PDB file of C-alpha atoms in Angstrom:
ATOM      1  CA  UNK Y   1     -16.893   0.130 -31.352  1.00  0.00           C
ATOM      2  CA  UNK Y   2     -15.231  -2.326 -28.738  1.00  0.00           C
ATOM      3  CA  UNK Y   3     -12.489  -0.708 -27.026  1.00  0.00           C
ATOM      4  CA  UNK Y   4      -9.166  -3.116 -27.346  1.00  0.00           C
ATOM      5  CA  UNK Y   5      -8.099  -4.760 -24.225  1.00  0.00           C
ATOM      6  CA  UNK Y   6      -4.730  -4.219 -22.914  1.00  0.00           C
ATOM      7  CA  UNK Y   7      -3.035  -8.091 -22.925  1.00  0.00           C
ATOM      8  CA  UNK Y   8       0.583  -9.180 -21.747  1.00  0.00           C
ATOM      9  CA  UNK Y   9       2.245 -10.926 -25.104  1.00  0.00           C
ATOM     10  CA  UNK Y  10       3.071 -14.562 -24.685  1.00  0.00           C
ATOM     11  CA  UNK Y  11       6.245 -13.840 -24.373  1.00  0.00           C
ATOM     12  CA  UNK Y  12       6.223 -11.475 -21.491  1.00  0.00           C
ATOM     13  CA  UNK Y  13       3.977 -13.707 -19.627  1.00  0.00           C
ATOM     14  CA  UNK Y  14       6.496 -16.263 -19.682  1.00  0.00           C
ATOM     15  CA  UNK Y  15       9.095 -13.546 -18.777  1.00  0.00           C
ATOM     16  CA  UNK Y  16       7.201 -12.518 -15.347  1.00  0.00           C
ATOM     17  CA  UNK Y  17       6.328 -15.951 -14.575  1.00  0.00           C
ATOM     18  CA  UNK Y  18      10.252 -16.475 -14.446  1.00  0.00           C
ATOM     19  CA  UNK Y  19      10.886 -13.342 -12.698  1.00  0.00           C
ATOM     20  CA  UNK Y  20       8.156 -14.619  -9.877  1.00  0.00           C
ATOM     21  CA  UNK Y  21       9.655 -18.100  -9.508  1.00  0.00           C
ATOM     22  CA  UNK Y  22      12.995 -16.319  -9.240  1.00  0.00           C
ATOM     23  CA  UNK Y  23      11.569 -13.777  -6.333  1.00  0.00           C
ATOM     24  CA  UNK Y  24      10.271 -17.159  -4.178  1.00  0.00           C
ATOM     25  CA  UNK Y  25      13.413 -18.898  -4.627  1.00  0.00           C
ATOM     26  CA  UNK Y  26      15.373 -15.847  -3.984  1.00  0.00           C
ATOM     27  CA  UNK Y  27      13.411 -15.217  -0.493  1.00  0.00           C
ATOM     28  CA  UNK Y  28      13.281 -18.952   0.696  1.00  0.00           C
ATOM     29  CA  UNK Y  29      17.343 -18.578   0.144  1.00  0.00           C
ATOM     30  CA  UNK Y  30      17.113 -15.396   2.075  1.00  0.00           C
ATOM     31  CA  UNK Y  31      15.366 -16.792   5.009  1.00  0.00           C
ATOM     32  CA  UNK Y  32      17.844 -19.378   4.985  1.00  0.00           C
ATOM     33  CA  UNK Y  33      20.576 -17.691   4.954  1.00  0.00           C
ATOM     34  CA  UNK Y  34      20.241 -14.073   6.219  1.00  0.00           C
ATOM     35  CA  UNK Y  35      16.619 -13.844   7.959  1.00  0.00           C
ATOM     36  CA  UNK Y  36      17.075 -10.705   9.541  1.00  0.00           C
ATOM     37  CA  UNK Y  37      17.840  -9.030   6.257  1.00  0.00           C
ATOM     38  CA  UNK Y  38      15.258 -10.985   4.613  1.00  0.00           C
ATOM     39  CA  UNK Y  39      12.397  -9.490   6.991  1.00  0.00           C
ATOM     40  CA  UNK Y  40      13.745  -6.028   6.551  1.00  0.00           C
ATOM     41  CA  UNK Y  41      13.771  -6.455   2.948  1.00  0.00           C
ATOM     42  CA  UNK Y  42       9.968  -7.889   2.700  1.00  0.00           C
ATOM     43  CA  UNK Y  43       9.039  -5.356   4.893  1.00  0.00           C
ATOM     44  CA  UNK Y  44      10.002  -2.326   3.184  1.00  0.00           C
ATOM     45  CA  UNK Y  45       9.391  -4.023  -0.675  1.00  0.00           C
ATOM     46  CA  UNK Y  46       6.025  -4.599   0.551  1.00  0.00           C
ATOM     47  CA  UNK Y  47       5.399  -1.067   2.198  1.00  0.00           C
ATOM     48  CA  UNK Y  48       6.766   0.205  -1.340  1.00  0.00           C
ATOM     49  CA  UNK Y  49       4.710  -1.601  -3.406  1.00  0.00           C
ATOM     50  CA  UNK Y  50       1.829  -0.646  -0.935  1.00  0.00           C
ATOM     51  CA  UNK Y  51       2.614   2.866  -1.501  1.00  0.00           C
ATOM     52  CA  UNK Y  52       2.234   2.692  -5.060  1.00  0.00           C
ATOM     53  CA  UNK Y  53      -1.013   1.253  -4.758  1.00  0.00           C
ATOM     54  CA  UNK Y  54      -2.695   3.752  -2.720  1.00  0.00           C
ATOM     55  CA  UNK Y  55      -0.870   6.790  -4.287  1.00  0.00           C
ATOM     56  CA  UNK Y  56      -3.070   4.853  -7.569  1.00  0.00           C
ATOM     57  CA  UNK Y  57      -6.282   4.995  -5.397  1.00  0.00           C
ATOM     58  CA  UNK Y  58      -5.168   8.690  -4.095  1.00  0.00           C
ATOM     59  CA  UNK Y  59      -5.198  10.113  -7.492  1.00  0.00           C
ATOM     60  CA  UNK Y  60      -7.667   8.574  -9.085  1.00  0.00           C
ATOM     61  CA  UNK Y  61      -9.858  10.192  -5.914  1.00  0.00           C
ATOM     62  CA  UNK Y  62      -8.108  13.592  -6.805  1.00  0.00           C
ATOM     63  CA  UNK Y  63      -8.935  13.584  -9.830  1.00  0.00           C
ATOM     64  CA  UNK Y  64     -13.021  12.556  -9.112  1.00  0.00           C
ATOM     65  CA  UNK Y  65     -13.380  15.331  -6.400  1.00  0.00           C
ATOM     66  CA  UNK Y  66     -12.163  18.300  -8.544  1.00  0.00           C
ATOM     67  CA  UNK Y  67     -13.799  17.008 -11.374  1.00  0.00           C
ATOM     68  CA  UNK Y  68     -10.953  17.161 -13.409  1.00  0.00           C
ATOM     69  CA  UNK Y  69     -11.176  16.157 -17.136  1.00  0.00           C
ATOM     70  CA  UNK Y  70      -7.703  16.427 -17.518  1.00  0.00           C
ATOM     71  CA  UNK Y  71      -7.543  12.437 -15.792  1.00  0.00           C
ATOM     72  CA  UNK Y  72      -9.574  10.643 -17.724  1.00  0.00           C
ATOM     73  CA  UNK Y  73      -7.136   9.472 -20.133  1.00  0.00           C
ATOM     74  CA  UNK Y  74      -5.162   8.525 -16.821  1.00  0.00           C
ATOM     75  CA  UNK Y  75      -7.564   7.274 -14.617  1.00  0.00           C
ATOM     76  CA  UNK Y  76      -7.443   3.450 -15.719  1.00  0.00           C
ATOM     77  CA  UNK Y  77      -3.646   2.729 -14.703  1.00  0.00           C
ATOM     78  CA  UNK Y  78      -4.226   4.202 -11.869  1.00  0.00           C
ATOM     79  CA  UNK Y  79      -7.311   2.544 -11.086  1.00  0.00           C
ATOM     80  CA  UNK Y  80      -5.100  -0.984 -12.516  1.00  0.00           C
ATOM     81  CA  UNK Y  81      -1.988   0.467  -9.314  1.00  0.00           C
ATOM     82  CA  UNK Y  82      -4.973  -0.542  -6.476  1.00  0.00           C
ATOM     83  CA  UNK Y  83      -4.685  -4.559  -7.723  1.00  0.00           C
ATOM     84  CA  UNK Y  84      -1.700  -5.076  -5.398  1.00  0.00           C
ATOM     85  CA  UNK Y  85      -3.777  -3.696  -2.252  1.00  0.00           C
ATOM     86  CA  UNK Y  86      -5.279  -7.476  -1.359  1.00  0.00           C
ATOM     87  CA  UNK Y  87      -1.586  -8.698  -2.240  1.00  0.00           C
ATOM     88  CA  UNK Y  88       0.145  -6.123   0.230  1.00  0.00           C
ATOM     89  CA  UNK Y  89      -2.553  -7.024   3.093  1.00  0.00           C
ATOM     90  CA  UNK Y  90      -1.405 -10.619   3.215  1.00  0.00           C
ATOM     91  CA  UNK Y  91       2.223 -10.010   2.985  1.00  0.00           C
ATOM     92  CA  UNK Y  92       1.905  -7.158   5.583  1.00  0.00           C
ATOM     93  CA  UNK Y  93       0.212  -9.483   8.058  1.00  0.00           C
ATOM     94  CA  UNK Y  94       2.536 -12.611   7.391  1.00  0.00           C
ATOM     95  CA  UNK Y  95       5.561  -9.788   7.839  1.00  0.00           C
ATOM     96  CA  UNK Y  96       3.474  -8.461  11.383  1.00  0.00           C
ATOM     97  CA  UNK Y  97       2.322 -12.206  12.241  1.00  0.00           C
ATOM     98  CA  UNK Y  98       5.440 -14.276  11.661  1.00  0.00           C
ATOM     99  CA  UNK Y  99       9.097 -11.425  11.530  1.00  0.00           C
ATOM    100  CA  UNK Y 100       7.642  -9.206  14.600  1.00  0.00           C
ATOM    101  CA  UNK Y 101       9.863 -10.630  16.564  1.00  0.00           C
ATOM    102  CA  UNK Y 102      12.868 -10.040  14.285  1.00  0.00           C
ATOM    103  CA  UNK Y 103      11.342  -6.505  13.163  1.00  0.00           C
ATOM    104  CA  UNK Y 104      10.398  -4.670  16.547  1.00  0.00           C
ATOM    105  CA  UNK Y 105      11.980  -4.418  19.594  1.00  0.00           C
ATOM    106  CA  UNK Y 106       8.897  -3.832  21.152  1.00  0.00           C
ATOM    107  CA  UNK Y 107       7.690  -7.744  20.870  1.00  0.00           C
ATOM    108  CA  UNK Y 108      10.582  -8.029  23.534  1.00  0.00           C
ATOM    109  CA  UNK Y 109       8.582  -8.687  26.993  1.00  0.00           C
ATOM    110  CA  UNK Y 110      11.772  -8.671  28.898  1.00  0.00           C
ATOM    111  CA  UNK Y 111      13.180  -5.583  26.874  1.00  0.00           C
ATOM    112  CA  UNK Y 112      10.165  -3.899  27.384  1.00  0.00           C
ATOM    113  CA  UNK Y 113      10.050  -4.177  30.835  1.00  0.00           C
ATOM    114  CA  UNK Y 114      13.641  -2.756  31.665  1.00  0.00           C
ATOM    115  CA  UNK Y 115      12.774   0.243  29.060  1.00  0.00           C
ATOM    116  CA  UNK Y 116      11.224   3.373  30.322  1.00  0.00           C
ATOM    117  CA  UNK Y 117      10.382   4.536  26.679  1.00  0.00           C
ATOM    118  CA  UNK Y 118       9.237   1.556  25.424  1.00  0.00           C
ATOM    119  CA  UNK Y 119       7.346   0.715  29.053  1.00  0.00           C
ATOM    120  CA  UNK Y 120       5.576   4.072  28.620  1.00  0.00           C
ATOM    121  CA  UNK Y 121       4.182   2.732  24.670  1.00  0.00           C
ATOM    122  CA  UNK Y 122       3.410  -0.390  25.894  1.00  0.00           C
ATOM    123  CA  UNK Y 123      -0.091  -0.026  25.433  1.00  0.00           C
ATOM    124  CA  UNK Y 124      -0.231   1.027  22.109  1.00  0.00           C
ATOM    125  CA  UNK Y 125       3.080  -0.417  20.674  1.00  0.00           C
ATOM    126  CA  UNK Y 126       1.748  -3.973  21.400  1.00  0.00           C
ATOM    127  CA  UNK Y 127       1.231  -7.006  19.222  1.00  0.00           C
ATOM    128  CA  UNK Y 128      -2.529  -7.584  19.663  1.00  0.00           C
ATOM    129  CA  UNK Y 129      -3.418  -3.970  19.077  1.00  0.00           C
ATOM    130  CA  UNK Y 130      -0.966  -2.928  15.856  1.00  0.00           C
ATOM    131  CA  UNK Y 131      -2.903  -5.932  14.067  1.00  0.00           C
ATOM    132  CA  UNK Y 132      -6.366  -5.013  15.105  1.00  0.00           C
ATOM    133  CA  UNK Y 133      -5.453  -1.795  13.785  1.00  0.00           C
ATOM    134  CA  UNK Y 134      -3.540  -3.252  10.367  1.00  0.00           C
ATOM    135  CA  UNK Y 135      -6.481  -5.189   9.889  1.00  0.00           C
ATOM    136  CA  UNK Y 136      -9.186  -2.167  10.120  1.00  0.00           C
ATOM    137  CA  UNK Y 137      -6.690  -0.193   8.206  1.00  0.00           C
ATOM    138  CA  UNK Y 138      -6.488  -3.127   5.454  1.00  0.00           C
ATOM    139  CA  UNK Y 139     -10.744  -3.779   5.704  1.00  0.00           C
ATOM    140  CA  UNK Y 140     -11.450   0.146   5.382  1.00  0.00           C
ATOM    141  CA  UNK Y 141      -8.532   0.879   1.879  1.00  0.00           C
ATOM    142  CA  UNK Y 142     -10.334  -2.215   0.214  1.00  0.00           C
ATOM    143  CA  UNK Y 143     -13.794  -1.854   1.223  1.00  0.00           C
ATOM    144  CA  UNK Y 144     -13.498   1.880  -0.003  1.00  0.00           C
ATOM    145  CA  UNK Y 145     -10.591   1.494  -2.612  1.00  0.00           C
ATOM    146  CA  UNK Y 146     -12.992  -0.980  -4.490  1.00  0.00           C
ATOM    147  CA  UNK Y 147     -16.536   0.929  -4.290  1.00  0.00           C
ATOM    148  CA  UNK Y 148     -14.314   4.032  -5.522  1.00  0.00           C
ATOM    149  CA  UNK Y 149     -12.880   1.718  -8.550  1.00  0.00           C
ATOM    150  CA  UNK Y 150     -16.266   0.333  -8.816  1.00  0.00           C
ATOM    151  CA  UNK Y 151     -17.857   3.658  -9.252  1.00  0.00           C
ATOM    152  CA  UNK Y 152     -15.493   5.303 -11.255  1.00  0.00           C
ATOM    153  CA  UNK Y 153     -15.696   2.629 -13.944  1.00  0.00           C
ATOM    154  CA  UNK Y 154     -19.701   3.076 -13.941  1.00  0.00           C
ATOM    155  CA  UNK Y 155     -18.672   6.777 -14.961  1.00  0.00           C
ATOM    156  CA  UNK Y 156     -17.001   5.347 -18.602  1.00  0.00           C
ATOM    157  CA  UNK Y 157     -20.484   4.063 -19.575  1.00  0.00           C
ATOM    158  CA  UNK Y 158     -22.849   6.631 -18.041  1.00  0.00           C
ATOM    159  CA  UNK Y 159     -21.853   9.861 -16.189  1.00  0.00           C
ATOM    160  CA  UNK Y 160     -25.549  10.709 -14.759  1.00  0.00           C
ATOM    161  CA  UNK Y 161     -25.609  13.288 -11.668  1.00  0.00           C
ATOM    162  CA  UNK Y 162     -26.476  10.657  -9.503  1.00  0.00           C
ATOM    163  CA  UNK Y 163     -23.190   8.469 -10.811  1.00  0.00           C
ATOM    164  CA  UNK Y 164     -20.783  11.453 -10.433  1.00  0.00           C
ATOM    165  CA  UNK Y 165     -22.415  12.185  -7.145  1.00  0.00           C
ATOM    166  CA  UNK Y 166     -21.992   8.457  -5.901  1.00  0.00           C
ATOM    167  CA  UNK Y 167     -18.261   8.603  -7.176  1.00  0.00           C
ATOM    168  CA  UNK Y 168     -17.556  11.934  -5.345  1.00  0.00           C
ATOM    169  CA  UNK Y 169     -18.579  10.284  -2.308  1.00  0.00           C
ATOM    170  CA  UNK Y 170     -16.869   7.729  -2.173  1.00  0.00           C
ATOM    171  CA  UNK Y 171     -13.516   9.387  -3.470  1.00  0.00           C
ATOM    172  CA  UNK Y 172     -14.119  12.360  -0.318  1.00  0.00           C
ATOM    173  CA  UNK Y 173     -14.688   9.344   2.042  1.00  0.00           C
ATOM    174  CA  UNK Y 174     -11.126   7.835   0.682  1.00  0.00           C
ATOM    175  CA  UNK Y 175      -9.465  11.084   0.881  1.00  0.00           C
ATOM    176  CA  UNK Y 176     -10.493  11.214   4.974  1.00  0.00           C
ATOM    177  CA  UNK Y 177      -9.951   7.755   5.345  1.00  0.00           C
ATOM    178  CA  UNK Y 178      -6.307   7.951   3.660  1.00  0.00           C
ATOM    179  CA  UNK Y 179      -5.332  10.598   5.357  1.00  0.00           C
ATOM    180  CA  UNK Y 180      -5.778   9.289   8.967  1.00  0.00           C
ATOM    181  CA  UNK Y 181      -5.061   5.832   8.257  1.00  0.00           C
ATOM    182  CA  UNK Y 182      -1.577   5.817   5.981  1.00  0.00           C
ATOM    183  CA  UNK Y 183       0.085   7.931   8.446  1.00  0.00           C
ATOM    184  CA  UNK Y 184      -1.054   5.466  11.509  1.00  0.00           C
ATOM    185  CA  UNK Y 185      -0.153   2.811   9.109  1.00  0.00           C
ATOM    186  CA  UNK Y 186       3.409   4.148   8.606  1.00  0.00           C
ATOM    187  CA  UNK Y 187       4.438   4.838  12.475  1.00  0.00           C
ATOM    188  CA  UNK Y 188       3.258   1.300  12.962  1.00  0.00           C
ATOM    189  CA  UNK Y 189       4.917  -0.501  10.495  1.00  0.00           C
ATOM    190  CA  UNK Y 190       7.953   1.915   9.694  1.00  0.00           C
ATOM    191  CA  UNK Y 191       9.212   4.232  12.554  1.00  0.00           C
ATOM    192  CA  UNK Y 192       8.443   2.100  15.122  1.00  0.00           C
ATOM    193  CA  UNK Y 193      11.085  -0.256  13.545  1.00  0.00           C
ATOM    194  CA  UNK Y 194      13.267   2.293  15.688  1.00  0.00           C
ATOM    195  CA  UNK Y 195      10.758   3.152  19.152  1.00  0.00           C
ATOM    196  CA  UNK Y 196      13.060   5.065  21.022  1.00  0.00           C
ATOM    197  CA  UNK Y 197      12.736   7.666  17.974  1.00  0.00           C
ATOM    198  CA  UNK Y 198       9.875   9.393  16.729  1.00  0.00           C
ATOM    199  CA  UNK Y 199       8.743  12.446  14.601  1.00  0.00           C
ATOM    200  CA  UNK Y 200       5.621  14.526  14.395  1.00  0.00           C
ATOM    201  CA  UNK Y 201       5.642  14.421  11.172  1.00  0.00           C
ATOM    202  CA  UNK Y 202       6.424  11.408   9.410  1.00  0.00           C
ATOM    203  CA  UNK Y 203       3.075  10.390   8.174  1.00  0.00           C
ATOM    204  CA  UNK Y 204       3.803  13.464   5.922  1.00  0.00           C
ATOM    205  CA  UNK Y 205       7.326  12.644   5.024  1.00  0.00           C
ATOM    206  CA  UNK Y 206       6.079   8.932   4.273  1.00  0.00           C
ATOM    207  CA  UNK Y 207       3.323  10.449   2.192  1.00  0.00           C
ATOM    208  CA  UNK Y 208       5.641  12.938  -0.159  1.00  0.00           C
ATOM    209  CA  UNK Y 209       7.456   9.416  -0.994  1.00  0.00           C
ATOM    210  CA  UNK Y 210       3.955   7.539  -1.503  1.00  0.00           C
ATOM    211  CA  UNK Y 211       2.564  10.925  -4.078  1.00  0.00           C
ATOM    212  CA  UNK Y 212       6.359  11.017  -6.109  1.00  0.00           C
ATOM    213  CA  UNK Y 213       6.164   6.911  -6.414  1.00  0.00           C
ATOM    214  CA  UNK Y 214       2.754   6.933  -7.641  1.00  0.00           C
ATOM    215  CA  UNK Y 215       2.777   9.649 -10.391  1.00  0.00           C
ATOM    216  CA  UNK Y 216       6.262   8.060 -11.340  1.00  0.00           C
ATOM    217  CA  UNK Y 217       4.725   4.513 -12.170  1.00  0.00           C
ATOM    218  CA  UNK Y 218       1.162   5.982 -13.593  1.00  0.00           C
ATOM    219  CA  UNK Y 219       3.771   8.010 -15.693  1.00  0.00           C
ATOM    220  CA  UNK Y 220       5.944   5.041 -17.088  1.00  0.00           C
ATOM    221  CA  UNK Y 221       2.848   3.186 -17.600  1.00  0.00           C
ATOM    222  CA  UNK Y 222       0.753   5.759 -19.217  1.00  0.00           C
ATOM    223  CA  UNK Y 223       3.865   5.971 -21.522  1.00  0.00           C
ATOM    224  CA  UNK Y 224       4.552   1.890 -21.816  1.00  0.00           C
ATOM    225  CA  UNK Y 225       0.606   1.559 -23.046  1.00  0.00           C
ATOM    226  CA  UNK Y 226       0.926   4.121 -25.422  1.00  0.00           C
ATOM    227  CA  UNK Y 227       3.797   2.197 -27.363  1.00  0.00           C
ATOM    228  CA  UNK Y 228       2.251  -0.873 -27.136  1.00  0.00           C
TER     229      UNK Y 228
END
């Protein structure tokens, strides 16, 4: 028997294609009007929406590695939170390409120089080298994210050893990957917002938001399916 496909109704369609033309117009009138507030705001919406989408990827690689039965049920809205990944890239690099300026003191040549604090992180807080990094960062979360996805969904039509061993794999190798990577991901795009500040351990505060965001959404969508 064919499993039914999950489909928007007409109706809400047209209802999120009016909510997206309202979002553009709303942020060409922000970067009009207020683009300092308007960068902020794209940067931490995006960052947000980011979060949700790995925190999909994180558990759905939870659940793989333990094995856990319990997820199954679960495992396709999560898998459905990683869509916004290529999304968040592009925004993330338009945010680091073209609001830098507005975002970081550190793009500041002439604050820089007069600055022993931000003199002495010169050579990592830097332009060229915080998008090499986003852009490795990006490469390795989709590269991986999607052979996870890909392998996972393999697992719904045959669960073999060799399957469940190729999906363990690549859910350990997105676990290690994650780890590292979010965290240098957050100091770059989030604390050092504010350079002259910094904490030890603010990957790990950024990462108790990114867990609680992600099992709220897979919750309220787990629930919106069921009703539909």
């Amino acid at each position: 028997m064919l499993k039914r496909q999950f489909e928007l109704s007409p109706g809400w369609k047209r209802t999120a294609y009016v909510f997206c033309g309202v979002g553009a117009l709303s942020l060409l009138c922000g970067f009009w009007l207020a683009p300092v507030n308007t960068w902020i705001g794209l940067l931490l919406n995006n960052y947000y929406f980011l979060s949700v989408s790995l925190g999909g990827l994180f558990l759905v690689a939870i659940q793989v590695v333990a094995n856990a039965s319990w997820g199954l049920p679960l495992r396709k809205v999560a898998q459905s939170m990683a869509a916004y990944l290529p999304v968040g890239a592009v925004v993330m690099l338009t945010v680091l390409v073209l609001g830098s300026h507005t975002l970081y003191e550190w793009t500041h040549h002439a604050l820089v120089e007069k600055d022993a604090i931000l003199s002495s992180k010169s050579s990592y807080l830097n332009l060229p080298f915080v998008l090499l990094r986003t852009v490795v960062i990006f490469g390795g979360w989709l590269a991986i994210g999607w052979m996870l996805v890909r392998a996972t969904s393999k697992l719904e039509v045959e669960a073999t050893r060799a399957s469940l061993g190729r999906a363990a794999g690549w859910a350990a190798g997105f676990l290690v990957f994650f780890a590292f990577s979010f965290s240098v991901a957050s100091v770059d795009w989030i604390m050092s917002v504010e350079p002259h500040w910094f904490s030890t351990i603010f990957g790990v505060y950024c990462f108790s938001g990114l867990f609680v965001n992600a099992v709220a959404i897979l919750t309220l969508g787990t629930l919106s399916l069921e009703k539909s």
